[in-house]
PDB file of C-alpha atoms in Angstrom:
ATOM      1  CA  UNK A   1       0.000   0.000   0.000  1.00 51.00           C
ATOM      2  CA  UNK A   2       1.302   3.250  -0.620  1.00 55.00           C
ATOM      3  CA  UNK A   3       2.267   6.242   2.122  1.00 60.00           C
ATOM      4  CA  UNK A   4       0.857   9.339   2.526  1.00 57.00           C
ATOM      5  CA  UNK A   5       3.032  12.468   1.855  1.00 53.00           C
ATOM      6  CA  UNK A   6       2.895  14.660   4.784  1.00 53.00           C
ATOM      7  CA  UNK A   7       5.207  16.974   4.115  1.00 56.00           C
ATOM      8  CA  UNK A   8       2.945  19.932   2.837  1.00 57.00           C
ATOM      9  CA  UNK A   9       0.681  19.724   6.207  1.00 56.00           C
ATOM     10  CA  UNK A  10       3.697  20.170   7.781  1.00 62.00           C
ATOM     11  CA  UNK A  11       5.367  22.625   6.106  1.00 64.00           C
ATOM     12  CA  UNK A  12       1.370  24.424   6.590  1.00 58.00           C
ATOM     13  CA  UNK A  13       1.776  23.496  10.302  1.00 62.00           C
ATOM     14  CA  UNK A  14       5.208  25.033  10.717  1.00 63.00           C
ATOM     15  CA  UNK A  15       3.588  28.165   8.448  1.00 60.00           C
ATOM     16  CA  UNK A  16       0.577  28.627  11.077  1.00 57.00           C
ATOM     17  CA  UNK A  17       2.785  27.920  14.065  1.00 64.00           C
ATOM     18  CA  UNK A  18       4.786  31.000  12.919  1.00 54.00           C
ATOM     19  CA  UNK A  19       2.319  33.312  11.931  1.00 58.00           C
ATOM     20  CA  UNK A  20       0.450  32.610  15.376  1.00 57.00           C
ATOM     21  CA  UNK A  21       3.512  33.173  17.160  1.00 57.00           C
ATOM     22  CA  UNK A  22       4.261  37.134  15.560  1.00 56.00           C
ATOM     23  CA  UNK A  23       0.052  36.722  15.997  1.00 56.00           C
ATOM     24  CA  UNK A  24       0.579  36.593  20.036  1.00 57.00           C
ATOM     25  CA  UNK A  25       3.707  38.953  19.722  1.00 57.00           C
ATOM     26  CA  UNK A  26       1.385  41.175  18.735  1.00 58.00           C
ATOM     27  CA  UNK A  27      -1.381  40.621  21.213  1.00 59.00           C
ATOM     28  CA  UNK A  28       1.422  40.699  23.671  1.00 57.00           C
ATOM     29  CA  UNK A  29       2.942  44.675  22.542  1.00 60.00           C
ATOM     30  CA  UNK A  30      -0.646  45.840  22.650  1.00 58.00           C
ATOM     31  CA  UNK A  31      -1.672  44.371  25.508  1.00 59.00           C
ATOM     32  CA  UNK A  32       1.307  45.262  27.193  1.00 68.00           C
ATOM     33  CA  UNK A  33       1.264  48.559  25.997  1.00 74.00           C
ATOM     34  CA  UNK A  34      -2.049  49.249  27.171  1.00 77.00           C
ATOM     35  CA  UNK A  35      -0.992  48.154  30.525  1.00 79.00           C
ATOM     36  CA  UNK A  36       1.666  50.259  30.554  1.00 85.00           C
ATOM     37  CA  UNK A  37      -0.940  53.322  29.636  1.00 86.00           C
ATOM     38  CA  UNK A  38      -2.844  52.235  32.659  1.00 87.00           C
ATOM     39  CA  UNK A  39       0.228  52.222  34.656  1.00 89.00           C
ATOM     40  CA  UNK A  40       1.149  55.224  33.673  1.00 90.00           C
ATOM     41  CA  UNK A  41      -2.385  56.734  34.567  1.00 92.00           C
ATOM     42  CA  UNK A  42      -2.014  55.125  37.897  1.00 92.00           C
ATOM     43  CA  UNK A  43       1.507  56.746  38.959  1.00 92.00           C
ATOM     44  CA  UNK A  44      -0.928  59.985  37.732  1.00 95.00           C
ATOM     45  CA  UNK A  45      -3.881  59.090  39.722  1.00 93.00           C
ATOM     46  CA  UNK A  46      -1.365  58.207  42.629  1.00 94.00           C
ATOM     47  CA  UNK A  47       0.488  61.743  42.213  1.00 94.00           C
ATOM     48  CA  UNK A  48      -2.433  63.914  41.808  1.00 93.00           C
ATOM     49  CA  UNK A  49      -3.584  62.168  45.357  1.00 93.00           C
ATOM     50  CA  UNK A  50      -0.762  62.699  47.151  1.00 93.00           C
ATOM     51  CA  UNK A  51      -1.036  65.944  45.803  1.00 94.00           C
ATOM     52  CA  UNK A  52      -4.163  66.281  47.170  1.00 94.00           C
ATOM     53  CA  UNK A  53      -3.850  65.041  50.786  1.00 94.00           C
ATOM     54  CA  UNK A  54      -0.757  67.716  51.029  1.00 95.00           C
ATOM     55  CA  UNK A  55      -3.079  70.488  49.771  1.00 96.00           C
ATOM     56  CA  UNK A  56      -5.703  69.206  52.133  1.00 95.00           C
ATOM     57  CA  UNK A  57      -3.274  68.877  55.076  1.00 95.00           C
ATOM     58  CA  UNK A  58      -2.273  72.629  54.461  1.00 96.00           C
ATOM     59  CA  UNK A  59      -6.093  73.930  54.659  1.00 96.00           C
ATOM     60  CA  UNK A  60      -6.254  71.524  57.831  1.00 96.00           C
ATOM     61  CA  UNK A  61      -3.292  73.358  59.087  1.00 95.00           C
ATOM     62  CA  UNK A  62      -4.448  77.135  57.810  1.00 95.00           C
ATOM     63  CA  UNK A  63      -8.084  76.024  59.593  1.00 96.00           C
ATOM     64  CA  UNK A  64      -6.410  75.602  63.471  1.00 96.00           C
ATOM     65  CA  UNK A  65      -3.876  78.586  62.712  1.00 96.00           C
ATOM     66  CA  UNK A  66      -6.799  80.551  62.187  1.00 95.00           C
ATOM     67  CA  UNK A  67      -9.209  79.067  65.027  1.00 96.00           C
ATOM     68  CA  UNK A  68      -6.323  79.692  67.772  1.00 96.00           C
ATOM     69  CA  UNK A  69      -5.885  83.428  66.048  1.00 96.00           C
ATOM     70  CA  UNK A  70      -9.986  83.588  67.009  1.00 96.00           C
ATOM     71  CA  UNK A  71      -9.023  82.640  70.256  1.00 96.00           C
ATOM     72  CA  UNK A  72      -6.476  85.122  71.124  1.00 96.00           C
ATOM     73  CA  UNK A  73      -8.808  87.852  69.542  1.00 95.00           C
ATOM     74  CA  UNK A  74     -11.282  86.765  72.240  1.00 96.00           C
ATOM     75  CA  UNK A  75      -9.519  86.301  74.968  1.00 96.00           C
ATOM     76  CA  UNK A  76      -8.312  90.126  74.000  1.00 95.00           C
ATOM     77  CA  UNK A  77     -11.535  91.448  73.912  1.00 95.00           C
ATOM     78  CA  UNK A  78     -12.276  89.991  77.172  1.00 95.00           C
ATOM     79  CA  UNK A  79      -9.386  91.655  78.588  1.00 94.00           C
ATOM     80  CA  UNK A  80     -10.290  94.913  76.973  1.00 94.00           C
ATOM     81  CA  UNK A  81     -13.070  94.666  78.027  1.00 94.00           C
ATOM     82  CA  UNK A  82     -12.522  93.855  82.171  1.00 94.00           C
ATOM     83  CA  UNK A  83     -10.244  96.612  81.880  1.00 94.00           C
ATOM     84  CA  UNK A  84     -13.123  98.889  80.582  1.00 93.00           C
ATOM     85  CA  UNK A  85     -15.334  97.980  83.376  1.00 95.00           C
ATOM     86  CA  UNK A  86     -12.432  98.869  85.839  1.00 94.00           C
ATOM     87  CA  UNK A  87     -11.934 102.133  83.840  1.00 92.00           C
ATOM     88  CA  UNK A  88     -16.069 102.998  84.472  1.00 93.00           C
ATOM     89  CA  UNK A  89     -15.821 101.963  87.953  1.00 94.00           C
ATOM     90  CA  UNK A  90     -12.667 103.993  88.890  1.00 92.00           C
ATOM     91  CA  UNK A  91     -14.320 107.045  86.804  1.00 92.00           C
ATOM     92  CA  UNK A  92     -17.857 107.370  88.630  1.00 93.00           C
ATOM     93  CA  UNK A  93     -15.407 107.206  91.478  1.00 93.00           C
ATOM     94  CA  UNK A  94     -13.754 109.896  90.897  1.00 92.00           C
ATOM     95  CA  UNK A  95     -16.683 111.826  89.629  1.00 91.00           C
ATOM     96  CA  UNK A  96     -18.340 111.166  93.176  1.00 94.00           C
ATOM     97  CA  UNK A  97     -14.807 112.199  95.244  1.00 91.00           C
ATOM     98  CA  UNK A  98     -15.304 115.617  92.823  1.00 90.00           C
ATOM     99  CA  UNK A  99     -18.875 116.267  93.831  1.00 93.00           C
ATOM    100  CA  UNK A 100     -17.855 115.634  97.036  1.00 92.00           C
ATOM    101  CA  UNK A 101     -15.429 117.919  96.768  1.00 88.00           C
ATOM    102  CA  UNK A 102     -16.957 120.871  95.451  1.00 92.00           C
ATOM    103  CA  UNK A 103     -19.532 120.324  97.923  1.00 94.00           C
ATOM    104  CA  UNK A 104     -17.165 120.658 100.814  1.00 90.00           C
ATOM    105  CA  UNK A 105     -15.379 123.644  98.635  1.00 89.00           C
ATOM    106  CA  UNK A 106     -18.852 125.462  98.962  1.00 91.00           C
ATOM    107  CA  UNK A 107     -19.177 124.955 102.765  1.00 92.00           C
ATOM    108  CA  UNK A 108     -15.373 126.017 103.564  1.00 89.00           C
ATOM    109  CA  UNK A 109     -16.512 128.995 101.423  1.00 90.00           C
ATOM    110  CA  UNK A 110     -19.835 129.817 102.858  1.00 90.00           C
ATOM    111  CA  UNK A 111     -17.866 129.681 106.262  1.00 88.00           C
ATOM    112  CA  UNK A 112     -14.758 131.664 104.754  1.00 85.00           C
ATOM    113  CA  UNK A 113     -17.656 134.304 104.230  1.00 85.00           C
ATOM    114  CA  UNK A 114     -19.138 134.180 107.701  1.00 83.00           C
ATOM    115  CA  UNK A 115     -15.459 133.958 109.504  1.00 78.00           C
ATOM    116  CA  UNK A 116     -14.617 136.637 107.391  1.00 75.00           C
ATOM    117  CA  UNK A 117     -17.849 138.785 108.051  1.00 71.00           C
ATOM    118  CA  UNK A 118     -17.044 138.169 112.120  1.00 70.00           C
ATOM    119  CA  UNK A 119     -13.336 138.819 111.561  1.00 61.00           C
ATOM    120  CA  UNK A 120     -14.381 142.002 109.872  1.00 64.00           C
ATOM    121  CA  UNK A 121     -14.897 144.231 112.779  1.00 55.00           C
ATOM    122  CA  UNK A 122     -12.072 142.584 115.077  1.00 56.00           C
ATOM    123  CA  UNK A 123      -8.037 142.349 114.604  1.00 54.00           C
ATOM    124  CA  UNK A 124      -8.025 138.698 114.808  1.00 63.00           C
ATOM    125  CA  UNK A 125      -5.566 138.208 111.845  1.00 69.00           C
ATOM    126  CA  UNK A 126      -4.084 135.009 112.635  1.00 72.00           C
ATOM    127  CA  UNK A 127      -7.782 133.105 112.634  1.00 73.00           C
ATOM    128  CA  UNK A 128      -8.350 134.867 109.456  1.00 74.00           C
ATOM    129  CA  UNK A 129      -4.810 133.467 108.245  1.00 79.00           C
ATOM    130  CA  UNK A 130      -5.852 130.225 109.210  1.00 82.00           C
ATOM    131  CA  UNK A 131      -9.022 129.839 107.379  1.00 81.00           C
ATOM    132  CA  UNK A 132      -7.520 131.301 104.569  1.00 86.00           C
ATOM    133  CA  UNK A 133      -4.945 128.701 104.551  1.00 87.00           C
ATOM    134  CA  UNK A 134      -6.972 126.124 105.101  1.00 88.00           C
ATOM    135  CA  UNK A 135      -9.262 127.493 102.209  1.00 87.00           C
ATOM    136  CA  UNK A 136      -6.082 127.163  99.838  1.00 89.00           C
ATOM    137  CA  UNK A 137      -5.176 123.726 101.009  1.00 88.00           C
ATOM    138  CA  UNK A 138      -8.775 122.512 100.071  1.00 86.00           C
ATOM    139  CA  UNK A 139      -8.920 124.678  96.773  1.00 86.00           C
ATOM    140  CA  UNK A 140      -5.581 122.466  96.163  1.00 88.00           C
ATOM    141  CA  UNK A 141      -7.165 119.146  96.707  1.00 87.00           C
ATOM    142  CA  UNK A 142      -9.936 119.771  94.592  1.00 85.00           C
ATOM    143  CA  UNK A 143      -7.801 120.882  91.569  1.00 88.00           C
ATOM    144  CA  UNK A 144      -6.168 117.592  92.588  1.00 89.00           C
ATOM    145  CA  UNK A 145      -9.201 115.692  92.321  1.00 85.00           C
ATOM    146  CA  UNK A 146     -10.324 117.636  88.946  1.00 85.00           C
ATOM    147  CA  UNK A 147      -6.651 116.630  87.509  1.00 88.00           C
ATOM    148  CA  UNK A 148      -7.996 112.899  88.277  1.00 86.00           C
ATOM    149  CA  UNK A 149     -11.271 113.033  86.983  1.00 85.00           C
ATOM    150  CA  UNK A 150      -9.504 114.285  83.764  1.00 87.00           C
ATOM    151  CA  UNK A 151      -7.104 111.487  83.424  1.00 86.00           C
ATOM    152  CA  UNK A 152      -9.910 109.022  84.289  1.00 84.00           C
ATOM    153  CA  UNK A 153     -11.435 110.850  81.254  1.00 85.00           C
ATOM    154  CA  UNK A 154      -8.795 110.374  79.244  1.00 87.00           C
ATOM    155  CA  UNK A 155      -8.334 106.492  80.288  1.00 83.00           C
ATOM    156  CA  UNK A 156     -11.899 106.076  79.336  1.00 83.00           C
ATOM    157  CA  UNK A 157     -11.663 107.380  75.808  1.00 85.00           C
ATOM    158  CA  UNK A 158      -8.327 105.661  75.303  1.00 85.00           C
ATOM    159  CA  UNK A 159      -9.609 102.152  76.018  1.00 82.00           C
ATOM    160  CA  UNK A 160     -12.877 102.982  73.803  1.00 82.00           C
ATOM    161  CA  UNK A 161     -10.693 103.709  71.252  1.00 84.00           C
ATOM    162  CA  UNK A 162      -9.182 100.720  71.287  1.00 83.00           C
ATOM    163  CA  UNK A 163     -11.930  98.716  71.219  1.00 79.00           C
ATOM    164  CA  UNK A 164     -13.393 100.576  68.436  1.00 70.00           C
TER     165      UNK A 164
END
C-alpha cells in the first residue's frame, strides 16, 4: 500500500505555528502597551492624590492657625473689656470724690464768708490766716481731684478707642 506524503501539512503546520507566534507577539505589545498606559495613569492618579492630601493637610493646618488666632482675639476682647469695666468703675469714682469735693469747697466757702464777716470788725488776723490757709489747702485738693477726673477721662476714651 502506498504512504501518505505529509510533508505539505507540515510545512502548513510550521507556516501557522509561525504566523500565530508574531500573531501573540502582537497581542502581547498591545496588551502590554495598554498596561503600561494604565500604569502610567495610575503613577498619575497616585500623584495627583498625594497631591491632594498635602493640599488638604495645608487647609487643615491654615483652619487651626486661624481658630487659635480667634481665640487670642477673644480672649483680647475679654481683657479689653474687664479693663473697661475697671476704667467705668474707677471714673464714677472719681466723679463722686469731685462732687464731694466741690460740695465741701462750697461749705469752707460759705464759712470763709461768715469767719470773714465776724473777723471784719475785730483784729483777729491770725484766725483769718488760718481759714484762709486752710481754704487754699482745700482749693488744692480739689484741683487735685479735677486733675484725676480728667485722666480718668482720658483712660476712658483711650480704652474705647481701642476697642473701636
Amino acid at each position: 500500500m502506498g504512504e501518505i506524503d505529509t510533508k505539505p501539512i507540515e510545512s502548513v503546520q510550521a507556516a501557522l505555528s509561525l504566523f500565530g507566534e508574531k500573531y501573540d507577539q502582537r497581542k502581547y505589545r498591545l496588551a502590554n502597551s495598554e498596561e503600561t498606559k494604565k500604569e502610567k495613569e495610575l503613577d498619575i492618579l497616585q500623584k495627583d492624590l498625594a497631591n491632594y492630601k498635602v493640599q488638604c493637610e495645608i487647609k487643615e493646618s491654615a483652619h487651626k492657625q486661624a481658630l487659635l488666632e480667634l481665640d487670642v482675639c477673644h480672649k483680647t476682647i475679654e481683657d479689653i473689656s474687664s479693663q473697661l469695666i475697671f476704667a467705668k468703675v474707677d471714673r464714677d469714682r472719681y466723679i463722686e470724690e469731685c462732687r464731694e469735693a466741690h460740695t465741701r469747697i462750697a461749705q469752707l466757702e460759705a464759712e470763709n464768708k461768715e469767719i470773714s464777716g465776724q473777723l471784719s470788725g475785730s483784729k483777729d488776723d491770725d484766725h483769718m490766716l488760718l481759714v484762709s490757709d486752710e481754704l487754699k489747702s482745700n482749693k488744692s485738693e480739689l484741683f487735685q481731684l479735677k486733675a484725676e477726673v480728667g485722666a480718668a477721662k482720658e483712660l476712658k476714651v483711650a480704652l474705647l478707642e481701642r476697642l473701636n
